[in-house]
Every structure is written in C-alpha cells, then in structure tokens.
XYZ file of N, CA and C in Angstrom:
870
model
N -0.493 -28.959 1.976
C 0.730 -29.234 1.257
C 1.249 -29.756 2.109
N -0.511 -30.721 10.325
C -0.108 -30.958 9.483
C -0.184 -30.438 8.437
N -1.019 -29.336 7.531
C -0.472 -29.081 6.112
C 0.528 -28.056 6.280
N 0.674 -28.299 5.152
C 1.568 -27.165 5.368
C 0.572 -26.429 6.069
N -0.255 -27.648 6.121
C -1.628 -27.237 6.492
C -2.222 -28.109 7.302
N -7.731 -28.574 8.561
C -8.641 -29.287 8.792
C -9.704 -28.726 8.316
N -11.137 -28.246 8.191
C -12.173 -27.686 7.502
C -13.017 -26.750 8.320
N -14.041 -25.864 7.437
C -14.793 -24.930 8.345
C -15.700 -24.130 7.632
N -16.563 -23.545 8.067
C -17.595 -22.457 7.678
C -17.905 -21.767 8.891
N -17.852 -20.292 8.764
C -18.171 -19.596 9.891
C -19.409 -18.782 9.812
N -19.901 -18.209 10.901
C -21.070 -17.455 10.744
C -20.766 -15.864 11.129
N -21.618 -14.931 10.909
C -21.375 -13.718 11.164
C -20.151 -13.070 10.798
N -19.532 -12.341 11.538
C -18.447 -11.492 11.101
C -17.212 -12.474 10.609
N -17.283 -13.872 11.135
C -16.052 -14.513 10.809
C -16.213 -15.048 9.382
N -17.471 -14.836 8.482
C -17.387 -15.093 7.263
C -16.488 -14.435 6.446
N -15.954 -13.295 7.014
C -15.007 -12.534 6.232
C -13.731 -13.299 5.990
N -13.294 -14.189 6.748
C -12.125 -14.903 6.891
C -12.438 -16.140 5.814
N -13.719 -16.732 5.922
C -14.013 -17.875 5.159
C -14.810 -17.771 3.896
N -14.942 -16.684 3.410
C -15.951 -16.223 2.546
C -16.188 -17.332 1.323
N -15.157 -17.496 0.588
C -15.365 -18.169 -0.641
C -14.096 -19.365 -0.773
N -13.762 -19.762 0.346
C -12.574 -20.709 0.305
C -13.132 -22.007 0.904
N -11.967 -22.896 1.398
C -12.113 -24.273 1.755
C -12.944 -24.230 3.189
N -14.241 -24.052 2.975
C -15.023 -24.268 4.189
C -16.264 -24.945 4.020
N -16.705 -25.652 5.189
C -17.777 -26.500 4.831
C -18.920 -25.915 6.002
N -20.220 -26.335 5.730
C -21.363 -25.683 6.576
C -21.373 -26.206 7.906
N -20.521 -25.891 8.670
C -20.621 -26.370 9.985
C -20.503 -25.073 11.029
N -20.902 -25.246 12.325
C -20.943 -24.102 13.195
C -19.610 -24.041 13.762
N -18.919 -22.792 13.818
C -17.452 -22.750 14.332
C -17.541 -21.263 14.955
N -16.562 -21.315 15.983
C -16.248 -19.925 16.406
C -15.596 -18.978 15.547
N -15.524 -17.812 15.750
C -14.827 -16.947 15.042
C -13.293 -17.130 15.257
N -12.357 -17.049 14.207
C -10.993 -17.162 14.542
C -10.467 -16.278 15.426
N -9.614 -16.736 16.300
C -8.982 -15.831 17.361
C -7.820 -15.628 17.153
N -7.212 -14.452 17.616
C -5.654 -14.113 17.522
C -4.992 -15.042 18.357
N -3.809 -15.400 17.647
C -2.872 -16.249 18.352
C -1.860 -15.118 19.302
N -1.924 -14.014 19.016
C -1.360 -12.907 19.895
C -1.808 -11.580 19.358
N -1.725 -10.622 20.324
C -2.266 -9.376 19.851
C -1.452 -8.269 20.468
N -1.345 -7.188 19.716
C -0.453 -6.094 20.106
C -1.032 -5.449 21.314
N -0.130 -5.007 22.350
C -0.561 -4.203 23.493
C -1.229 -2.810 22.968
N -2.232 -2.373 23.637
C -2.775 -1.037 23.114
C -1.633 -0.033 22.996
N -0.566 0.116 23.903
C 0.260 1.103 23.697
C 1.366 0.871 22.871
N 1.461 -0.400 22.168
C 2.600 -0.675 21.294
C 2.367 0.180 19.876
N 3.550 0.596 19.515
C 3.405 1.267 18.412
C 3.980 0.405 17.115
N 3.218 0.310 16.047
C 3.491 -0.515 15.040
C 3.822 0.257 13.634
N 5.036 0.623 13.497
C 5.379 1.460 12.608
C 6.906 1.112 12.200
N 7.359 1.408 10.994
C 8.704 0.997 10.608
C 9.725 1.618 11.538
N 9.487 2.776 12.138
C 10.587 3.368 12.918
C 10.584 2.737 14.335
N 9.401 2.078 14.656
C 9.460 1.499 16.033
C 9.890 -0.136 15.976
N 9.504 -0.715 14.841
C 9.741 -2.173 14.756
C 11.207 -2.490 14.620
N 11.436 -3.526 15.488
C 12.884 -4.159 15.417
C 12.850 -5.269 14.297
N 13.150 -4.856 13.087
C 13.245 -5.845 12.077
C 14.680 -6.152 11.710
N 14.829 -7.285 10.883
C 16.238 -7.514 10.719
C 17.148 -6.280 9.951
N 16.514 -5.637 9.178
C 17.074 -4.582 8.498
C 16.193 -3.404 8.700
N 16.970 -2.438 9.407
C 16.040 -1.014 9.707
C 15.235 -0.580 8.477
N 13.947 -0.252 8.771
C 13.109 0.332 7.745
C 12.690 -0.689 6.545
N 13.135 -1.892 6.676
C 12.646 -2.823 5.832
C 11.926 -4.103 6.482
N 10.873 -4.700 5.678
C 10.489 -5.891 6.124
C 10.805 -7.013 5.395
N 11.627 -8.006 5.915
C 12.043 -9.248 5.285
C 11.028 -10.525 5.363
N 10.440 -10.860 4.430
C 9.568 -11.908 4.139
C 10.084 -13.338 3.543
N 9.906 -14.259 4.256
C 10.396 -15.572 3.766
C 9.149 -16.405 3.095
N 9.671 -17.205 2.226
C 8.647 -18.230 1.610
C 9.494 -19.305 0.808
N 8.944 -20.518 0.548
C 9.554 -21.448 -0.034
C 10.012 -21.250 -1.573
N 10.801 -22.019 -2.012
C 10.938 -21.906 -3.554
C 11.082 -23.383 -3.965
N 10.037 -23.751 -4.951
C 9.122 -22.935 -5.542
C 7.948 -22.459 -4.617
N 7.296 -21.317 -5.078
C 6.338 -20.829 -4.322
C 5.009 -20.955 -5.186
N 4.280 -21.861 -4.535
C 3.153 -22.601 -5.363
C 1.849 -21.764 -5.642
N 1.395 -21.976 -6.769
C 0.068 -21.271 -7.071
C -0.930 -21.981 -6.220
N -2.150 -21.609 -5.975
C -2.652 -20.178 -6.229
C -2.170 -19.134 -5.010
N -1.226 -19.635 -4.191
C -0.786 -18.852 -3.064
C 0.164 -17.581 -3.596
N 0.937 -18.023 -4.655
C 1.720 -17.082 -5.238
C 1.510 -17.287 -6.823
N 2.178 -16.549 -7.509
C 2.021 -16.754 -9.019
C 3.315 -16.678 -9.762
N 3.648 -17.603 -10.630
C 4.787 -17.447 -11.455
C 6.120 -17.751 -10.672
N 5.901 -18.181 -9.514
C 6.994 -18.400 -8.644
C 7.796 -17.225 -8.493
N 6.889 -16.015 -8.283
C 7.516 -14.784 -8.076
C 6.754 -14.117 -7.006
N 7.167 -14.473 -5.738
C 6.528 -13.865 -4.584
C 6.396 -12.332 -4.511
N 7.476 -11.769 -5.064
C 7.437 -10.216 -5.072
C 6.341 -9.566 -5.924
N 5.720 -10.176 -6.804
C 4.793 -9.675 -7.673
C 3.578 -9.365 -7.191
N 3.174 -9.594 -5.983
C 1.923 -9.324 -5.529
C 0.754 -10.081 -5.866
N 1.086 -11.057 -6.639
C -0.097 -12.044 -7.166
C -0.167 -13.313 -6.380
N -1.225 -13.835 -6.246
C -1.564 -14.963 -5.495
C -1.996 -14.564 -4.083
N -2.792 -15.483 -3.404
C -3.196 -14.959 -2.238
C -2.349 -14.652 -1.037
N -1.404 -15.474 -0.812
C -0.411 -15.228 0.182
C 0.675 -13.965 -0.055
N 0.792 -13.858 -1.368
C 1.576 -12.632 -1.621
C 0.969 -11.365 -1.551
N -0.514 -11.479 -1.885
C -1.244 -10.266 -1.673
C -1.456 -9.975 -0.172
N -1.838 -11.040 0.549
C -1.822 -10.889 2.022
C -0.546 -10.281 2.663
N 0.547 -10.775 2.049
C 1.829 -10.316 2.825
C 2.000 -8.945 2.732
N 1.660 -8.536 1.362
C 1.855 -7.000 0.973
C 0.839 -6.172 1.816
N -0.394 -6.706 1.834
C -1.374 -5.982 2.729
C -0.937 -5.737 4.167
N -0.323 -6.909 4.781
C 0.263 -6.729 6.169
C 1.369 -5.828 6.271
N 2.202 -5.793 5.277
C 3.257 -4.849 5.062
C 2.762 -3.123 5.189
N 1.650 -3.210 4.311
C 1.103 -1.857 4.357
C 0.605 -1.319 5.553
N -0.199 -2.281 6.231
C -0.800 -1.911 7.594
C 0.082 -1.442 8.532
N 1.495 -2.197 8.204
C 2.634 -1.765 9.392
C 3.378 -0.437 8.828
N 2.872 -0.022 7.726
C 3.375 1.244 7.453
C 4.569 1.101 6.205
N 4.822 -0.199 5.760
C 5.888 -0.336 4.826
C 5.390 -0.236 3.299
N 6.305 0.463 2.530
C 5.797 0.716 1.049
C 6.427 -0.798 0.632
N 5.767 -0.921 -0.817
C 6.155 -2.190 -1.322
C 7.751 -2.218 -1.656
N 8.309 -1.156 -2.051
C 9.821 -1.124 -2.007
C 10.628 -1.361 -0.839
N 9.861 -1.408 0.258
C 10.563 -1.731 1.627
C 10.467 -3.032 1.774
N 9.883 -3.982 1.149
C 9.466 -5.362 1.346
C 10.698 -6.160 0.647
N 11.291 -6.899 1.471
C 12.656 -7.917 1.023
C 12.125 -9.233 1.008
N 12.089 -9.871 -0.084
C 11.743 -11.508 -0.066
C 13.011 -12.355 0.060
N 12.992 -13.415 0.852
C 13.957 -14.185 0.952
C 13.428 -15.859 0.836
N 14.343 -16.634 0.336
C 13.818 -18.037 0.233
C 14.174 -18.844 1.558
N 13.179 -19.599 2.054
C 13.491 -20.196 3.253
C 12.684 -21.595 2.996
N 13.182 -22.803 3.206
C 12.303 -23.933 2.919
C 11.385 -24.056 4.273
N 10.234 -24.752 3.822
C 9.068 -24.968 4.764
C 9.673 -25.462 6.074
N 10.397 -26.511 6.260
C 10.779 -27.025 7.446
C 11.911 -25.969 8.263
N 12.560 -25.532 7.403
C 13.534 -24.604 8.227
C 12.790 -23.394 8.754
N 11.846 -22.953 8.222
C 10.974 -21.834 8.673
C 10.328 -22.084 10.042
N 10.022 -23.241 10.416
C 9.145 -23.725 11.539
C 10.165 -24.457 12.403
N 11.434 -24.628 12.094
C 12.474 -25.267 13.160
C 12.874 -24.263 14.148
N 13.318 -24.680 15.461
C 13.751 -23.650 16.405
C 15.088 -22.924 15.979
N 15.239 -21.859 16.686
C 16.637 -21.234 16.157
C 16.121 -19.732 15.521
N 17.122 -18.738 15.380
C 17.176 -17.516 14.861
C 16.682 -17.634 13.224
N 15.844 -16.742 12.941
C 15.395 -16.696 11.577
C 16.044 -15.803 10.642
N 15.914 -16.224 9.241
C 16.504 -15.372 8.234
C 15.479 -14.380 7.700
N 14.262 -14.216 8.525
C 13.163 -13.317 8.012
C 12.470 -12.771 9.362
N 11.774 -11.634 8.968
C 10.796 -11.008 9.845
C 9.568 -11.789 9.973
N 9.069 -12.107 8.781
C 7.730 -12.949 8.835
C 8.013 -13.915 7.667
N 7.199 -15.003 7.889
C 7.205 -15.967 6.845
C 5.780 -16.412 6.377
N 5.497 -16.446 5.112
C 4.184 -16.861 4.525
C 4.216 -18.082 3.740
N 3.610 -19.193 4.159
C 3.870 -20.256 3.301
C 2.995 -21.367 3.747
N 1.603 -21.137 3.888
C 0.673 -22.159 4.169
C 1.022 -22.826 5.511
N 1.392 -22.164 6.472
C 1.785 -22.715 7.751
C 0.483 -23.006 8.657
N 0.053 -24.212 8.939
C -1.037 -24.455 9.805
C -0.498 -24.233 11.385
N -1.394 -23.592 12.090
C -1.140 -23.106 13.452
C -1.428 -24.541 14.281
N -0.312 -25.024 14.949
C -0.440 -26.106 15.796
C 0.356 -25.824 17.166
N -0.084 -26.550 18.086
C 0.609 -26.347 19.586
C 2.148 -26.753 19.280
N 2.424 -27.967 18.623
C 3.682 -28.381 18.364
C 4.580 -27.371 17.850
N 4.136 -26.584 16.736
C 4.996 -25.667 16.089
C 5.087 -24.499 17.117
N 3.954 -24.181 17.805
C 4.146 -22.856 18.599
C 5.126 -23.207 19.640
N 5.655 -24.380 19.951
C 6.942 -24.504 20.874
C 8.187 -24.033 20.293
N 8.052 -23.719 18.781
C 9.286 -23.336 18.236
C 9.369 -22.059 17.630
N 8.088 -21.493 17.223
C 7.924 -20.309 16.554
C 6.686 -19.535 16.891
N 6.521 -18.303 16.696
C 5.131 -17.478 16.950
C 4.520 -17.626 15.720
N 3.178 -17.449 15.704
C 2.310 -17.313 14.761
C 1.393 -15.983 14.906
N 0.952 -15.592 13.661
C 0.231 -14.408 13.862
C -1.263 -14.917 13.922
N -2.165 -13.876 14.133
C -3.709 -14.336 13.949
C -3.892 -15.203 12.688
N -4.777 -16.100 12.519
C -4.990 -16.811 11.262
C -5.738 -15.741 10.058
N -5.017 -16.084 9.020
C -5.496 -15.381 7.723
C -6.209 -16.433 6.766
N -6.217 -17.546 7.012
C -7.137 -18.585 6.206
C -7.464 -19.840 6.872
N -8.587 -20.376 6.690
C -9.121 -21.466 7.128
C -9.281 -22.494 6.163
N -8.570 -23.725 6.416
C -8.148 -24.537 5.343
C -8.848 -25.961 5.550
N -9.049 -26.593 4.323
C -9.376 -28.006 4.303
C -8.478 -28.769 3.650
N -8.260 -29.988 4.117
C -7.365 -31.043 3.473
C -8.246 -31.817 2.513
N -7.506 -32.024 1.344
C -8.286 -32.833 0.146
C -7.594 -33.683 -0.606
N -8.061 -34.870 -0.866
C -7.598 -35.854 -1.661
C -7.772 -35.619 -3.060
N -6.605 -35.981 -3.875
C -6.688 -35.565 -5.326
C -6.090 -36.772 -5.942
N -6.490 -37.102 -7.192
C -5.812 -38.221 -8.068
C -6.071 -37.944 -9.599
N -6.007 -39.146 -10.227
C -6.307 -38.783 -11.791
C -7.415 -39.854 -12.026
N -7.948 -39.632 -13.064
C -9.278 -40.423 -13.631
C -9.007 -41.941 -13.572
N -7.802 -42.325 -14.031
C -7.404 -43.688 -14.112
C -7.213 -44.433 -12.753
N -7.220 -43.811 -11.603
C -6.730 -44.117 -10.385
C -7.893 -45.157 -9.834
N -7.583 -46.084 -9.035
C -8.626 -47.031 -8.479
C -9.341 -46.099 -7.375
N -8.924 -44.993 -6.865
C -9.755 -44.286 -6.001
C -10.415 -42.826 -6.480
N -10.504 -42.927 -7.809
C -11.173 -41.780 -8.372
C -12.600 -41.642 -8.004
N -13.357 -42.927 -7.862
C -14.673 -42.736 -7.518
C -15.059 -42.925 -6.020
N -13.875 -42.757 -5.345
C -14.120 -42.784 -3.708
C -14.998 -41.878 -3.037
N -15.885 -42.423 -2.427
C -16.938 -41.501 -1.660
C -16.698 -41.354 -0.195
N -15.865 -42.148 0.517
C -15.895 -42.267 1.850
C -14.492 -42.487 2.391
N -14.026 -42.189 3.560
C -12.797 -42.673 3.978
C -12.441 -44.061 4.093
N -13.423 -45.045 4.136
C -13.400 -46.307 4.004
C -12.919 -46.724 2.614
N -13.255 -46.040 1.625
C -12.974 -46.238 0.195
C -11.488 -46.083 0.035
N -10.843 -45.278 1.079
C -9.445 -44.959 0.804
C -8.563 -45.774 1.694
N -9.105 -46.768 2.562
C -8.303 -47.523 3.425
C -7.150 -48.403 2.839
N -7.498 -48.989 1.391
C -6.397 -49.710 0.829
C -5.585 -48.949 -0.195
N -5.593 -47.769 -0.115
C -5.033 -46.757 -1.135
C -3.453 -46.590 -0.671
N -2.694 -46.339 -1.528
C -1.396 -45.689 -1.246
C -1.372 -44.135 -1.491
N -1.478 -43.465 -0.443
C -1.422 -42.203 -0.465
C -0.230 -41.382 0.008
N 0.030 -40.174 -0.256
C 1.283 -39.556 0.065
C 1.015 -37.916 0.187
N 2.018 -37.310 0.828
C 1.825 -35.875 1.016
C 3.288 -35.388 1.357
N 3.397 -34.102 1.344
C 4.639 -33.393 1.641
C 5.129 -33.739 3.211
N 6.402 -33.799 3.327
C 6.946 -34.117 4.705
C 6.631 -33.068 5.693
N 6.254 -33.304 6.975
C 6.076 -32.440 7.875
C 4.997 -31.379 7.744
N 3.794 -32.082 7.145
C 2.670 -31.085 6.815
C 1.488 -31.587 7.401
N 0.404 -30.951 7.446
C -0.734 -31.245 8.234
C -1.461 -32.266 6.969
N -1.239 -31.872 5.689
C -1.627 -33.035 4.784
C -1.257 -34.421 5.178
N 0.153 -34.572 5.604
C 0.613 -35.869 5.860
C -0.138 -36.406 7.117
N -0.332 -35.542 8.117
C -0.921 -35.821 9.268
C -2.313 -36.286 9.044
N -2.985 -35.686 8.175
C -4.605 -36.125 7.909
C -4.518 -37.557 7.362
N -3.527 -37.903 6.596
C -3.469 -39.254 6.195
C -3.311 -40.415 7.341
N -2.309 -40.055 8.002
C -2.083 -40.934 9.280
C -3.212 -40.810 10.361
N -3.644 -39.701 10.546
C -4.498 -39.619 11.851
C -5.869 -39.633 11.373
N -6.230 -39.542 10.131
C -7.805 -39.253 9.863
C -8.167 -40.465 8.955
N -7.436 -40.513 7.708
C -7.704 -41.697 6.777
C -7.318 -42.967 7.263
N -6.049 -42.949 7.917
C -5.541 -44.255 8.504
C -5.446 -45.482 7.670
N -4.777 -45.461 6.269
C -4.867 -46.496 5.333
C -3.932 -47.670 5.808
N -4.196 -48.750 5.448
C -3.406 -49.992 5.796
C -2.098 -49.978 5.110
N -1.691 -49.115 4.258
C -0.374 -49.107 3.690
C 0.311 -47.813 4.290
N 1.527 -47.658 4.645
C 2.254 -46.598 5.097
C 2.186 -45.624 3.882
N 2.033 -44.211 4.390
C 1.807 -43.151 3.231
C 3.146 -42.849 2.924
N 3.372 -42.373 1.618
C 4.611 -41.872 0.846
C 4.756 -40.435 1.361
N 6.046 -40.153 1.641
C 6.516 -38.838 2.204
C 7.387 -38.231 1.139
N 7.032 -37.063 0.664
C 7.610 -36.281 -0.402
C 8.353 -35.028 0.090
N 9.531 -34.483 -0.594
C 10.210 -33.242 -0.006
C 9.237 -32.079 -0.483
N 8.366 -32.095 -1.385
C 7.474 -30.986 -1.854
C 6.416 -31.504 -2.667
N 5.449 -30.607 -3.013
C 4.428 -30.990 -3.873
C 4.681 -31.395 -5.195
N 5.836 -30.821 -5.925
C 6.179 -31.200 -7.033
C 6.392 -32.946 -7.235
N 7.226 -33.257 -6.205
C 7.579 -34.635 -6.099
C 6.520 -35.423 -5.962
N 5.384 -34.979 -5.055
C 4.249 -35.630 -4.828
C 3.375 -35.824 -6.139
N 3.211 -34.811 -6.878
C 2.621 -34.775 -8.159
C 3.176 -35.781 -9.167
N 4.612 -35.821 -9.122
C 5.190 -36.863 -10.200
C 4.799 -38.187 -9.827
N 4.892 -38.369 -8.428
C 4.571 -39.858 -7.857
C 3.039 -40.144 -8.389
N 2.324 -39.290 -8.299
C 0.867 -39.581 -8.742
C 0.701 -39.793 -10.342
N 1.435 -39.099 -11.070
C 1.346 -39.167 -12.488
C 2.117 -40.575 -12.994
N 2.963 -40.979 -12.347
C 3.714 -42.187 -12.639
C 2.929 -43.465 -12.192
N 2.058 -43.294 -11.085
C 1.361 -44.361 -10.331
C 2.074 -44.934 -9.261
N 2.901 -44.147 -8.694
C 3.779 -44.642 -7.533
C 2.615 -44.599 -6.359
N 1.804 -43.659 -6.336
C 0.728 -43.561 -5.259
C -0.580 -43.435 -5.996
N -1.751 -43.690 -5.214
C -2.979 -43.632 -5.862
C -3.566 -42.315 -5.707
N -3.096 -41.632 -4.714
C -3.479 -40.355 -4.653
C -2.714 -39.419 -3.591
N -2.828 -38.208 -3.444
C -2.094 -37.279 -2.748
C -3.118 -36.302 -1.903
N -2.621 -35.876 -0.759
C -3.295 -34.959 0.050
C -2.764 -33.567 0.097
N -3.559 -32.514 -0.397
C -2.962 -31.102 -0.169
C -4.119 -30.367 0.323
N -3.984 -29.120 0.544
C -5.000 -28.083 0.942
C -5.966 -27.810 -0.331
N -7.152 -27.495 -0.067
C -8.334 -27.311 -1.214
C -7.764 -26.495 -2.242
N -7.340 -25.247 -1.959
C -6.945 -24.346 -3.113
C -5.942 -24.926 -3.999
N -4.982 -25.644 -3.321
C -3.918 -26.402 -4.049
C -4.489 -27.489 -4.919
N -5.454 -28.147 -4.429
C -6.200 -29.263 -5.017
C -6.866 -28.739 -6.355
N -7.505 -27.593 -6.260
C -8.228 -26.930 -7.452
C -7.211 -26.736 -8.441
N -6.189 -25.924 -8.047
C -5.158 -25.599 -9.049
C -4.454 -26.912 -9.901
N -3.964 -27.823 -8.893
C -3.152 -28.935 -9.436
C -4.166 -29.835 -10.416
N -5.257 -29.915 -9.963
C -6.270 -30.953 -10.834
C -6.549 -30.177 -12.239
N -6.764 -28.681 -12.103
C -7.093 -27.973 -13.333
C -6.071 -27.540 -14.302
N -4.705 -27.383 -13.571
C -3.714 -26.813 -14.470
C -2.394 -27.719 -14.471
N -2.319 -28.603 -13.643
C -1.042 -29.376 -13.557
C -1.074 -30.906 -13.836
N -2.361 -31.420 -13.596
C -2.410 -32.896 -13.827
C -3.191 -33.250 -14.946
N -2.828 -34.044 -15.856
C -3.573 -34.635 -16.922
C -4.715 -35.431 -16.259
N -5.973 -35.106 -16.562
C -7.109 -35.857 -16.125
C -7.005 -35.878 -14.655
N -6.667 -34.654 -14.004
C -6.740 -34.486 -12.456
C -8.269 -34.611 -11.951
N -8.434 -35.142 -10.711
C -9.667 -35.262 -10.076
C -9.468 -34.903 -8.802
N -10.512 -34.103 -8.169
C -10.600 -34.091 -6.668
C -11.370 -35.070 -6.149
N -10.889 -35.994 -5.431
C -11.708 -37.141 -4.917
C -12.774 -36.567 -3.817
N -12.159 -35.725 -2.980
C -12.892 -34.959 -2.005
C -12.289 -34.386 -0.774
N -13.018 -33.704 -0.113
C -12.550 -32.801 1.104
C -12.550 -33.913 2.358
N -11.534 -33.877 3.213
C -11.647 -34.761 4.354
C -12.559 -34.103 5.332
N -13.096 -34.873 6.196
C -14.085 -34.436 7.304
C -13.213 -33.525 8.170
N -13.923 -32.527 8.856
C -13.284 -31.822 9.971
C -13.459 -32.558 11.205
N -12.277 -32.495 12.009
C -12.293 -33.185 13.222
C -11.635 -32.038 14.240
N -12.498 -31.683 15.140
C -12.046 -30.780 16.123
C -11.915 -29.248 15.627
N -10.846 -28.555 16.285
C -10.808 -27.219 15.850
C -10.429 -27.106 14.383
N -11.204 -26.205 13.626
C -10.715 -25.779 12.325
C -9.168 -25.479 12.190
N -8.715 -25.941 10.992
C -7.288 -25.753 10.689
C -7.012 -24.372 10.153
N -6.128 -23.662 10.536
C -5.844 -22.302 10.295
C -4.432 -22.164 9.848
N -4.127 -21.281 8.849
C -2.964 -20.800 8.311
C -2.644 -19.595 9.155
N -1.332 -19.368 9.665
C -0.759 -18.195 10.191
C 0.544 -17.722 9.690
N 0.933 -16.545 9.847
C 2.133 -16.104 9.516
C 3.230 -16.482 10.620
N 4.305 -16.998 10.080
C 5.334 -17.400 10.991
C 6.351 -16.361 11.335
N 6.608 -16.254 12.783
C 7.653 -15.383 13.244
C 8.574 -16.093 13.989
N 9.832 -15.546 14.418
C 10.751 -16.249 15.436
C 9.972 -16.139 16.803
N 10.418 -17.182 17.520
C 9.735 -17.390 18.839
C 10.104 -16.165 19.746
N 9.007 -15.496 20.286
C 9.183 -14.334 21.056
C 9.358 -13.207 20.270
N 9.067 -13.011 19.016
C 9.348 -11.941 18.259
C 8.685 -10.696 18.611
N 9.410 -9.505 18.585
C 8.744 -8.395 19.141
C 7.589 -7.769 18.211
N 7.739 -8.392 16.876
C 6.739 -8.065 15.823
C 5.505 -8.825 15.856
N 5.318 -9.885 16.628
C 4.130 -10.791 16.602
C 2.875 -9.949 16.773
N 2.732 -9.289 17.906
C 1.669 -8.538 18.178
C 1.128 -7.550 17.093
N 2.087 -6.861 16.467
C 1.851 -5.912 15.363
C 1.469 -6.776 14.098
N 1.831 -7.742 13.887
C 1.488 -8.518 12.652
C 0.129 -9.213 12.788
N -0.166 -9.644 14.341
C -1.504 -10.077 14.282
C -2.776 -9.105 14.306
N -2.112 -7.889 14.740
C -3.110 -6.682 14.797
C -3.381 -6.422 13.257
N -2.295 -6.561 12.324
C -2.648 -6.069 10.962
C -3.448 -7.077 10.389
N -3.359 -8.498 10.638
C -4.196 -9.536 10.111
C -5.563 -9.329 10.740
N -5.544 -9.030 11.970
C -7.038 -8.805 12.490
C -7.836 -7.695 11.660
N -7.190 -6.666 11.305
C -7.755 -5.522 10.673
C -8.148 -5.927 9.325
N -7.296 -6.724 8.621
C -7.546 -7.257 7.249
C -8.872 -8.100 7.270
N -9.059 -8.754 8.368
C -10.210 -9.734 8.325
C -11.412 -8.833 8.733
N -11.171 -8.073 9.731
C -12.586 -7.188 10.023
C -13.000 -6.250 8.976
N -12.083 -5.733 8.262
C -12.485 -4.832 7.198
C -12.830 -5.423 5.876
N -12.903 -6.751 5.816
C -13.225 -7.540 4.644
C -12.185 -7.688 3.405
N -11.007 -7.274 3.753
C -9.862 -7.325 3.029
C -9.505 -8.877 2.598
N -9.388 -9.576 3.559
C -9.116 -11.086 3.349
C -10.241 -11.590 2.509
N -11.529 -11.297 2.813
C -12.504 -11.966 1.993
C -12.405 -11.606 0.557
N -12.167 -10.387 0.268
C -11.890 -9.920 -1.103
C -10.646 -10.452 -1.851
N -9.626 -10.836 -0.997
C -8.418 -11.566 -1.692
C -8.539 -12.992 -1.894
N -9.469 -13.655 -1.110
C -9.823 -14.879 -1.331
C -10.674 -15.050 -2.527
N -11.639 -14.230 -2.829
C -12.398 -14.340 -3.811
C -11.643 -14.024 -5.138
N -10.736 -13.092 -5.055
C -9.874 -12.873 -6.205
C -8.793 -13.893 -6.600
N -8.306 -14.804 -5.565
C -7.195 -15.624 -5.885
C -7.684 -17.003 -5.553
N -8.575 -17.314 -4.833
C -8.680 -18.855 -4.467
C -10.084 -19.206 -5.137
N -10.084 -20.563 -5.308
C -11.344 -21.020 -6.036
C -12.587 -21.321 -4.995
N -13.591 -21.170 -5.353
C -14.737 -21.701 -4.612
C -14.888 -23.083 -4.237
N -14.882 -23.378 -3.018
C -15.055 -24.817 -2.479
C -16.203 -25.531 -2.948
N -17.172 -24.940 -3.686
C -18.564 -25.598 -4.113
C -18.103 -26.687 -5.102
N -17.126 -26.764 -5.684
C -16.946 -27.888 -6.746
C -16.332 -29.123 -6.220
N -16.114 -28.975 -4.933
C -15.271 -30.097 -4.271
C -16.228 -31.036 -3.486
N -16.430 -32.306 -3.589
C -17.237 -33.096 -2.758
C -16.559 -33.367 -1.495
N -17.549 -33.811 -0.449
C -17.075 -34.098 0.927
C -16.997 -35.542 1.016
N -15.821 -36.135 1.526
C -15.820 -37.487 1.923
C -16.359 -37.646 3.190
N -17.070 -38.835 3.256
C -17.889 -39.256 4.509
C -17.145 -40.228 5.312
C-alpha cells in the first residue's frame, strides 16, 4: 500500500514466515532479525520502559485496512496485523486489557522524532532509509507488490512489465508500492500519488488511473470485496532482497530487542504461519508478471 510495503518463498524453517502468503518459488535466506534482545535483558511489563507503566501502546493508521485488520477496529484482535500485535504483547507479558491502541498516520509513524506509541503495526516495509529515522523489529511478513485493475481497463490482460509501460498507474504516497512503479515498472507516464488506498481505489473506479499497486493480501481483498469487476493483473518480479514488514519503534527504543525476540519466537514456533493461514489469502491465484 516502498510499500507500505518486493516478493519471496523460503525453504526450511523460514517457511513458517512465508507459508501461505505473498511468496514465489525462489531460493532465499531465512529472514533475519533487525535487532535482538541481549541474553540478560528482561522482557516483561515491570522492566519495559513503555509510555504508560504496565501498558503497551500500539499505533496504526485510520482507516485500518482489511485483511490486516477487521472492521476498522484494531483492538478486536481480528486481521493478520491485529493478531500479530496481540501475540507480541502476550509474549512480552501484557494482557489484552493492557494494550492501548492509538491512531497514527503512516507517514508520521516513520518520521523522525518522538513517538506517541511504543510499537506501530501498519504494513511498514523495512528499508535502510526508514532505519535512519526509526527502529524495526524482526520481520513478521514477507510481501509481494501487485498490480490490480478492473476488467474494463486496458491493462486487464497485461502479462509483463512491458505491457504496463504506457499505463497510468498509482499508489499511496511514501510506500514501497509507489517505489515499485517508479523503480521496477518505470512507466512512460508519471504515476499518480494518493494519500491512502481508499483514494487510489476511487481513482481506479472512475478511470483516473489504469491500475494501482498494493501488497498482495490487499490486492486479493480489494479485488474480491471492494472493487466491482476487480482483477489482479499480477505480482511484480522480485528484485534483490525480499521485502519484509517489521514493527516500527522509536529510534533507539529500549523495547526493540524484546519486540524482535517476541517476533522471532512467533516465527520459530509456527504462530506466524498459523496467523497467515487464518487471515491472508493464498498467493496461488495471483499470476506473475514477467
């Protein structure tokens, strides 16, 4: 939603992270932690320096989009990211009643400066540029960028990046989805920029753009539930290191190591794979663009 959010399939233990999601059959290394808790570090509510003692404040955007959240209610525990957030909180020793949700826009969450949250979960792709301003946890999801459109669009039958060269495409501002257009597709027409995916979807519906780029789970949801005659054109090819989502924390946060340890535990014991199967669509129905 660069994407908020580029693609992957893993072997061995790493399949736990990529089990049923936006992954393609290529050989990749297992996701690595962006930070780790020192062995002697104590990770419990009494020891963690959170904004409010004994509470874990979690930020996300409004609206909070499906299938990452459900019914625009991050606190209901439904949707992949809401479920992951509560699992992380539990591994840190917080009860559900100890979790406080706060609204933070996507761009504000990754901007430099003090944060109004302890952690933020909002499809943030881990990039070096963003690491200069914020901390990231270990990755909790491997993502593919995907082009979607409607059946009447001129790109509905596109099979390759070359077929998209003359298309008017768009994506949310500040996301890896937008960067995928400029750096990978490289259309002859400047891409449209939108404040959020709702605005991008409206532009697609009224024909202002030929297609939009979003992450794969969002692509499945939007084409099935939100767009009339929505079509997945295809997943964009993977270039370089697989794109990964991580939890955002303040730069230098004392919580980063503990949060990464919690995410690592969720990956290693198979919890992430179960949550992906529960909340995210299988990538088998999405073609690959050549």
